[in-house]
Amino acid sequence: RPTQCEKILEYIRRFGSITSWQAYADLGITQLGARIWNLKEKGYVFKTERVYCKNRLGEKTHYDVYRLVE
C-alpha cells in the first residue's frame, strides 16, 4: 500500500501540481504541508506558488500550489 508521500508524488507527476483541497478530496490527505515537508527532508524540491482569491463569503484568502522540481 503506498504511503501518503508516495501518493502525493504520484499525483503531482500525473497532474502537474497539488493543492491542499486536491490532497483532501482526491487522496484523503489532510496535512499536505506536513507531507511536503517530509518529502523536502528526503531531498525532493518543490516550487510553491501562493494563489490569492476570495472564498465563498467574498473574503480574501489564499492557498498554495505545489509543483515538483525534478
Coordinates of C-alpha atoms in Angstrom, one line a residue:
R1 CA 0.0 0.0 0.0
P2 CA 1.5 3.4 -1.0
T3 CA 2.4 5.9 1.7
Q4 CA 0.8 9.4 1.7
C5 CA 4.1 10.8 0.4
E6 CA 4.2 8.3 -2.4
K7 CA 0.6 9.2 -3.3
I8 CA 1.4 12.9 -3.4
L9 CA 4.4 12.3 -5.6
E10 CA 2.3 10.2 -8.0
Y11 CA -0.5 12.8 -8.1
I12 CA 1.9 15.6 -8.9
R13 CA 3.6 13.6 -11.6
R14 CA 0.2 12.7 -13.1
F15 CA -1.5 16.2 -12.8
G16 CA 1.5 18.6 -12.6
S17 CA 0.6 20.1 -9.2
I18 CA -1.4 19.6 -6.0
T19 CA -3.2 21.8 -3.5
S20 CA -4.4 21.0 0.0
W21 CA -8.0 20.7 -1.3
Q22 CA -7.0 18.3 -4.0
A23 CA -5.0 16.3 -1.5
Y24 CA -8.0 16.0 0.8
A25 CA -10.7 15.5 -1.9
D26 CA -8.7 13.1 -4.1
L27 CA -6.3 11.4 -1.8
G28 CA -7.8 11.7 1.7
I29 CA -4.7 13.5 3.0
T30 CA -5.5 16.3 5.5
Q31 CA -2.0 17.6 6.2
L32 CA -0.4 18.3 2.8
G33 CA 2.0 20.8 4.2
A34 CA 3.4 18.3 6.6
R35 CA 3.9 15.7 4.0
I36 CA 5.5 18.2 1.6
W37 CA 7.9 19.0 4.5
N38 CA 8.7 15.3 4.9
L39 CA 9.4 15.0 1.2
K40 CA 11.7 18.0 1.3
E41 CA 13.6 16.3 4.1
K42 CA 14.1 13.4 1.8
G43 CA 15.6 15.7 -0.8
Y44 CA 12.7 16.4 -3.1
V45 CA 12.5 20.0 -4.3
F46 CA 9.2 21.8 -4.8
K47 CA 8.1 25.1 -6.4
T48 CA 5.4 26.7 -4.3
E49 CA 3.0 29.2 -5.8
R50 CA 0.7 31.2 -3.5
V51 CA -2.7 31.9 -5.1
Y52 CA -4.8 34.7 -3.8
C53 CA -8.6 34.6 -4.2
K54 CA -11.9 35.1 -2.4
N55 CA -13.8 32.4 -0.5
R56 CA -17.5 31.7 -0.9
L57 CA -18.2 34.6 1.5
G58 CA -16.3 37.1 -0.6
E59 CA -13.4 37.3 1.9
K60 CA -9.8 37.4 0.8
T61 CA -7.9 34.2 1.2
H62 CA -5.0 32.2 -0.3
Y63 CA -3.8 28.7 -0.9
D64 CA -0.5 27.1 -2.1
V65 CA 0.0 25.1 -5.2
Y66 CA 2.9 22.7 -5.0
R67 CA 4.9 21.5 -8.1
L68 CA 7.7 19.0 -8.0
V69 CA 11.1 20.2 -9.5
E70 CA 12.8 17.2 -11.0

